[in-house]
Coordinates of C-alpha atoms in Angstrom, one line a residue:
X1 CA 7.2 -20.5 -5.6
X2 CA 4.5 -19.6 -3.5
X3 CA 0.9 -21.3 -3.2
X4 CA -2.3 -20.4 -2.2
X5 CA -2.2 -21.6 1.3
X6 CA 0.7 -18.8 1.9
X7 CA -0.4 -15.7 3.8
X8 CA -0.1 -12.3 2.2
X9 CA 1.2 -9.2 3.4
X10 CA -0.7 -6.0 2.6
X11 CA 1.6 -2.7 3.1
X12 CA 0.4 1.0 3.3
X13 CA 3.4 3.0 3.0
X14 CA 3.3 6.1 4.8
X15 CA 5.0 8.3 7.8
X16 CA 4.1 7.9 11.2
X17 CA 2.6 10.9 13.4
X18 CA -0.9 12.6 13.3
X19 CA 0.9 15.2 11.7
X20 CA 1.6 13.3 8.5
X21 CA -1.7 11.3 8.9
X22 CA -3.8 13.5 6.0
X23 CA -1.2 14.1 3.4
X24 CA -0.6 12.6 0.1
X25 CA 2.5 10.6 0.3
X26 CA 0.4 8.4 3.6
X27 CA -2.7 7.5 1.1
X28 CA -1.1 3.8 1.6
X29 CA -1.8 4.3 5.5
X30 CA -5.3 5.2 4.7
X31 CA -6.2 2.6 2.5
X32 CA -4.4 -0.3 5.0
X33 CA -6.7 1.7 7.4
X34 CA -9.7 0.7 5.6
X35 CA -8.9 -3.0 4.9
X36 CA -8.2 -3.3 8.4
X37 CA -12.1 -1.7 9.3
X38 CA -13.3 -4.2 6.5
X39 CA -11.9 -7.3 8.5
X40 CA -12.6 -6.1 11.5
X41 CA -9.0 -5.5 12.8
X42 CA -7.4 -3.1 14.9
X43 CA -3.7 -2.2 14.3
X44 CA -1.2 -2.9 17.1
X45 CA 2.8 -2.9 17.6
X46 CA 4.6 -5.5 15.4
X47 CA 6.6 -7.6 18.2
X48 CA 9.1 -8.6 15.2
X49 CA 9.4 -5.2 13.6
X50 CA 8.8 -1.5 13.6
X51 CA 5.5 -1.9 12.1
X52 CA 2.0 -2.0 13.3
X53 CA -0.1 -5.1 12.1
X54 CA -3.2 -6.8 11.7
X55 CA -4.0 -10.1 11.5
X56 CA -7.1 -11.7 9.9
X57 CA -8.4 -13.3 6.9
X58 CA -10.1 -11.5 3.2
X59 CA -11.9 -12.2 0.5
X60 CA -14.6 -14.9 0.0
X61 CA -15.4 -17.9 1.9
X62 CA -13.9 -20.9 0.1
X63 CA -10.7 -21.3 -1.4
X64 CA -10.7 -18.0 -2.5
X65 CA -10.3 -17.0 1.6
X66 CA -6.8 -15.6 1.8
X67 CA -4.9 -15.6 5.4
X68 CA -3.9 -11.6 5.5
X69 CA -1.1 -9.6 7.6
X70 CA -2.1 -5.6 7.2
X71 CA 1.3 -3.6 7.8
X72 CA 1.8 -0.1 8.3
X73 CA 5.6 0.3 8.4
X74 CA 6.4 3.0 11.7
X75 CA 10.1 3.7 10.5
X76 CA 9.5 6.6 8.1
X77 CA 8.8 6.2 4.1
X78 CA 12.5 5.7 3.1
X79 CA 13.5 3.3 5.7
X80 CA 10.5 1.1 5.1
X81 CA 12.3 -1.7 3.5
X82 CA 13.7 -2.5 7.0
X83 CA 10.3 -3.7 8.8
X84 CA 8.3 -5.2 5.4
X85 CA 11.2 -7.8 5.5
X86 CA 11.4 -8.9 9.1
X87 CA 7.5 -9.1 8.5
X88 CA 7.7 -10.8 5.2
X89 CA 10.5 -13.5 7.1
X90 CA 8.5 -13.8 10.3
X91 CA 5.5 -14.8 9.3
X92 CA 6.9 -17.0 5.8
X93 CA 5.1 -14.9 3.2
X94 CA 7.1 -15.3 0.0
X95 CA 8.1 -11.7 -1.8
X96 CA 4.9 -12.3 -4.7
X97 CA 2.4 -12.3 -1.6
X98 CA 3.8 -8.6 -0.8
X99 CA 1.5 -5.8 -1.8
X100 CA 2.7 -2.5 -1.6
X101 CA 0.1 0.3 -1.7
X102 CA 1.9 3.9 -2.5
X103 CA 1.1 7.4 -3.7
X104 CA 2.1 7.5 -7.2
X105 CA 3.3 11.3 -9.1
X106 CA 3.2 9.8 -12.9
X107 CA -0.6 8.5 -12.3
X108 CA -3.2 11.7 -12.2
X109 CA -5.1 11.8 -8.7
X110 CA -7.0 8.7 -7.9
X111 CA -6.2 6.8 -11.1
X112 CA -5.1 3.1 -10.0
X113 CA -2.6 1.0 -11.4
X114 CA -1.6 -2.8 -10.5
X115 CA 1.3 -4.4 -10.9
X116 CA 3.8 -6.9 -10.1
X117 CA 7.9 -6.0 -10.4
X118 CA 9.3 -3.1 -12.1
X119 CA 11.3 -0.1 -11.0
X120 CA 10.8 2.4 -8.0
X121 CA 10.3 5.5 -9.9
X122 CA 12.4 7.8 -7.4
X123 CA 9.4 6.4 -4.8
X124 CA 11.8 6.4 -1.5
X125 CA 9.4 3.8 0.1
X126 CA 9.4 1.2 -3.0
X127 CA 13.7 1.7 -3.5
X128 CA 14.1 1.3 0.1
X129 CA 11.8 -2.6 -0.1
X130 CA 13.6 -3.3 -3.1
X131 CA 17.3 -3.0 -1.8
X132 CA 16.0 -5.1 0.7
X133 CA 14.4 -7.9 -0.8
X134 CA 14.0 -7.2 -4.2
X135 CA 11.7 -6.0 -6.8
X136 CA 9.5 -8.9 -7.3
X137 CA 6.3 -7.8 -5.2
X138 CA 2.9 -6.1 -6.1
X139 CA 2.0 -2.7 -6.1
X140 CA -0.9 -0.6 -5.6
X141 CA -0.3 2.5 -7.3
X142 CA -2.2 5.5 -6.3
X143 CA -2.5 8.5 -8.2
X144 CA -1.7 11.6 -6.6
X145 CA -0.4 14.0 -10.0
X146 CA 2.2 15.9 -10.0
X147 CA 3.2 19.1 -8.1
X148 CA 1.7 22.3 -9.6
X149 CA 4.0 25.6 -10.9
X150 CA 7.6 24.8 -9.7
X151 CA 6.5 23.1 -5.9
X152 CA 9.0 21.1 -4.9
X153 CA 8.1 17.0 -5.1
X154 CA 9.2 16.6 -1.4
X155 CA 6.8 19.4 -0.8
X156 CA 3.7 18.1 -2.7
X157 CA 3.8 14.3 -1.2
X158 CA 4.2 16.0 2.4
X159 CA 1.3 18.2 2.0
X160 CA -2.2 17.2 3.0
X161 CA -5.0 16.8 0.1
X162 CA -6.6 19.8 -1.3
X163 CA -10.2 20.7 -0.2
X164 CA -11.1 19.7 -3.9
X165 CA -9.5 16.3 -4.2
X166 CA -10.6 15.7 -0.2
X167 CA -14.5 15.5 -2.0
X168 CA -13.0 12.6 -4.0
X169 CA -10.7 11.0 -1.5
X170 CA -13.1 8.7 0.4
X171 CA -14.6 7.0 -3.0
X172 CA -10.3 6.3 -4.0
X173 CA -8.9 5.0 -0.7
X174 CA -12.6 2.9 -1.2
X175 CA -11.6 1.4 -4.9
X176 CA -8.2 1.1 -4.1
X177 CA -9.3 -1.4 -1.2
X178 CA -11.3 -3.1 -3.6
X179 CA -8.5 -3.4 -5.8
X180 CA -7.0 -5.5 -3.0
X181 CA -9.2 -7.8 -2.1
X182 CA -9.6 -8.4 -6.2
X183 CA -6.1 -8.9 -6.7
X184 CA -6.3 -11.6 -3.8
X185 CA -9.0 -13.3 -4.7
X186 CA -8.9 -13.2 -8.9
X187 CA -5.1 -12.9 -9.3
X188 CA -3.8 -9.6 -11.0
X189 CA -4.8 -10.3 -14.4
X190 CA -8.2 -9.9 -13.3
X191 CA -7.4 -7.0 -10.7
X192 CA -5.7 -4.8 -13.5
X193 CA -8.8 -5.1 -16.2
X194 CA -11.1 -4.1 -13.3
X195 CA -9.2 -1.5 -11.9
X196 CA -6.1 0.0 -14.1
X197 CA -7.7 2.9 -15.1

């Protein structure tokens, strides 16, 4: 059982490359990106795993001051099971301190929703962290809708934003930080009435 003096890790799932950098299925990237301005961190190489991390702290000061490891797996969406747990076992976080933030196809663009366990929903990132260590972690789940006319789903998560839903895309990736650093500080009870949408 974990207890508040644990550290958490905070995954964006994503691909590597400045070719995938602006597309919907690396919204988890961007938000990580974000947290990591707001603590005043800048990514570098994992020395434990293909990952790039950053160390620091969030939320209040007092007890509600959480130690934080950002990750941004480097391995590719469906392999990133492999570095979240040689993160989650080098630095001790136990799996309930594990946030996964993720583009989401069910959810219509930039609708949130929190929560902890549950199924992967044919998301290659979330089945490839569960066969690895299990399905009891958080997630950030971050609307994206689904493909429109008969697009292909590996098509639509690999294609950048629309110009439309760019307008909008700052204000999300914003919330869903805040969703974070909520869920962290005022538990996910808390997190969800806030931010499930």
């Amino acid at each position: 059982m974990s207890d508040a003096t644990d550290p958490w890790l905070i995954v964006g799932l994503g691909n590597p490359g400045p070719e995938h950098a602006a597309q919907r299925h690396n919204v988890g990237f961007m938000v990580a990106d974000l947290l990591a301005e707001r603590i005043g961190g800048k990514f570098k190489r994992a020395q434990k795993a293909q990952a790039q991390v950053v160390e620091g702290r969030m939320g209040p000061p007092g007890p509600a001051n959480r130690r934080v490891i950002l990750a941004k797996p480097m391995s590719y969406m469906n392999l990133s099971g492999g570095p979240v747990t040689a993160l989650r076992d080098f630095y001790k976080v136990p799996t309930d301190h594990i946030v996964a933030i993720h583009d989401e196809l069910d959810i219509d663009y930039g609708t949130l929703r929190l929560k902890l366990g549950g199924g992967d929903n044919g998301h290659n990132g979330l089945k490839s962290m569960t066969k690895s260590m299990g399905s009891d972690y958080h997630r950030i789940r971050f609307g994206i809708g689904r493909p429109p006319g008969r697009m292909q789903v590996a098509d639509f998560v690999l294609k950048d934003f629309s110009s439309t839903e760019r307008k909008e895309l700052g204000y999300f990736v914003d919330r869903a930080a805040d969703s974070v650093e909520c869920l962290l500080a005022e538990g996910l009870e808390r997190a969800q009435s806030a931010y499930n949408s």
